Every structure is written in C-alpha cells, then in structure tokens.
Coordinates of C-alpha atoms in Angstrom, one line a residue:
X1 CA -21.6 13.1 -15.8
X2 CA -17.8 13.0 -16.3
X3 CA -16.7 10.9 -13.0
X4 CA -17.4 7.8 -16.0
X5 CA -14.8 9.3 -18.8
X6 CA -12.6 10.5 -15.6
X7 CA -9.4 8.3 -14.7
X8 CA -7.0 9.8 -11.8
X9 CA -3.4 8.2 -11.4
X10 CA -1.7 9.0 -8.0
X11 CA 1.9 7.4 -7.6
X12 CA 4.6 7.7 -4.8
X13 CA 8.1 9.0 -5.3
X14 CA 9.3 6.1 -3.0
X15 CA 9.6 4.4 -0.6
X16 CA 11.7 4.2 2.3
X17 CA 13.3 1.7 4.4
X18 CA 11.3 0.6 7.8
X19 CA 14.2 1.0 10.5
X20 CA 16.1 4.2 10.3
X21 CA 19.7 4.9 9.5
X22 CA 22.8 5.7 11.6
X23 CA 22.1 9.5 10.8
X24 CA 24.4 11.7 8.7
X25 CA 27.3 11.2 11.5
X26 CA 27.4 8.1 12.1
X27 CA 26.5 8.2 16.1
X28 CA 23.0 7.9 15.7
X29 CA 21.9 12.1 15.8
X30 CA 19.9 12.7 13.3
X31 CA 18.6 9.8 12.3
X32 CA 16.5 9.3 9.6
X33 CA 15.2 6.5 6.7
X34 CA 16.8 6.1 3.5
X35 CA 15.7 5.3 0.2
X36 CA 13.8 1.8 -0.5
X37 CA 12.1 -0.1 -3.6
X38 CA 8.1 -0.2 -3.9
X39 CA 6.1 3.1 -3.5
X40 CA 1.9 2.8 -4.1
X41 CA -0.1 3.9 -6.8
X42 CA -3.8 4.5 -7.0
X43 CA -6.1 4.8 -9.7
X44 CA -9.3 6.2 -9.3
X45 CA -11.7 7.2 -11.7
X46 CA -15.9 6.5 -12.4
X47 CA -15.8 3.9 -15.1
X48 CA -12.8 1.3 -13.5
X49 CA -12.9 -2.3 -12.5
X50 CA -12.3 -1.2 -9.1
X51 CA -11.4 -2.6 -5.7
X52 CA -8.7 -4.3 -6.6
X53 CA -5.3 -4.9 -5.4
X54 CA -2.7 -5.3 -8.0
X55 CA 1.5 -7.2 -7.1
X56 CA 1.7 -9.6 -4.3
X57 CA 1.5 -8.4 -0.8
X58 CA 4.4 -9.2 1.1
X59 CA 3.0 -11.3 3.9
X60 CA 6.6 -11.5 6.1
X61 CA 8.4 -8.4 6.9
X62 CA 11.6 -9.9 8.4
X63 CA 15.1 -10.3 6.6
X64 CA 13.7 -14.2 5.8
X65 CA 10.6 -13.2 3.7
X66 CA 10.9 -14.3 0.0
X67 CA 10.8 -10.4 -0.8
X68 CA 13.0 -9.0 1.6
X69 CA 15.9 -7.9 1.2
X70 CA 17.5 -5.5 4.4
X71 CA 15.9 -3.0 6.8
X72 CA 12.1 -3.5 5.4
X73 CA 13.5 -3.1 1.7
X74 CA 11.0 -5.3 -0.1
X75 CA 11.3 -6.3 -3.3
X76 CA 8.3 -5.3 -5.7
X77 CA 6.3 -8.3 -7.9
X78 CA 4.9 -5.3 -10.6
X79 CA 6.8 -2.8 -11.7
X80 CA 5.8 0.9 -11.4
X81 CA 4.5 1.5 -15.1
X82 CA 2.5 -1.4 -15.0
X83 CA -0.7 0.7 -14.9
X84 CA -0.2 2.0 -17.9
X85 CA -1.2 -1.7 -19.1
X86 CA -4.9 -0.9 -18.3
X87 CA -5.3 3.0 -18.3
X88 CA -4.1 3.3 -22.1
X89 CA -6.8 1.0 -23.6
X90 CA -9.1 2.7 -21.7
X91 CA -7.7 5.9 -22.9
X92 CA -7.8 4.3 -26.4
X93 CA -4.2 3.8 -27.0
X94 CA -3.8 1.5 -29.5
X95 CA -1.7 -2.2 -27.5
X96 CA 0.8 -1.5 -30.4
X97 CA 1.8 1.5 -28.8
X98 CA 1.5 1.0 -25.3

C-alpha cells in the first residue's frame, strides 16, 4: 500500500526549562517554565530505517553535565533541520540541493 512511499515528520516548538521561573511578579505567583533549547522530532513513515535514536542523550541533568547549561537547559548535539539530511534523498532531492 502507501504506508512504504509515506514519510510523516512531527517536530516540537520547544522546549522548556525543567524548574519553573519566579512567575511574572517576581514573588513566586504564577509561576511557570520558560523557554529552553532541544525540542523532539519524529519521523515515521512505512519504508524508514527505523528505531533509531538520532543526537546524544544527555546522561546528567545537573548544572555539571557537559550539556547543561542552567535550570535543565541542555544543549542539543543535532540541530533541528538535521532530518532533512535523510528525508530529502528519500524524497528524491538531489544532495546538491539539500
């Protein structure tokens, strides 16, 4: 059927920081989290190499991890548009033009 010629691509807006922030007064009402680096992407489709994991997996949280850098900002190891690198040959996009 199709699901073979099908590719989906999901991707996150963000993401957001792990502690939450003082809140929009200062005095801790309201709080909420702000803004961070390295959202998630899937792509699914029928005829992909799947199960894989693609960047490097931040294996410590904390402020001392290689990839941290405050308040669960970590940094990303592939940047977003990085999946473009394997759906456009698929898609038959010349590598000149990808």
């Amino acid at each position: 059927g199709l699901w073979n010629d099908t590719v989906l691509l999901q991707f996150s807006e963000f993401a957001r920081t792990l502690n939450p922030n003082s809140g929009p007064n200062g005095d801790g009402t309201q709080k909420g989290c702000d803004h961070a680096w390295g959202g998630n992407h899937f792509v699914i489709g029928g005829g992909l190499n799947g199960g894989q994991v693609l960047g490097q997996y931040p294996l410590n949280f904390t402020e001392d991890g290689p990839l941290a850098l405050s308040r669960g900002r970590i940094i990303p190891t592939t940047p977003w548009d990085a999946v473009w690198s394997g759906v456009c040959p698929w898609a038959g996009v010349p590598a000149v033009d990808i």
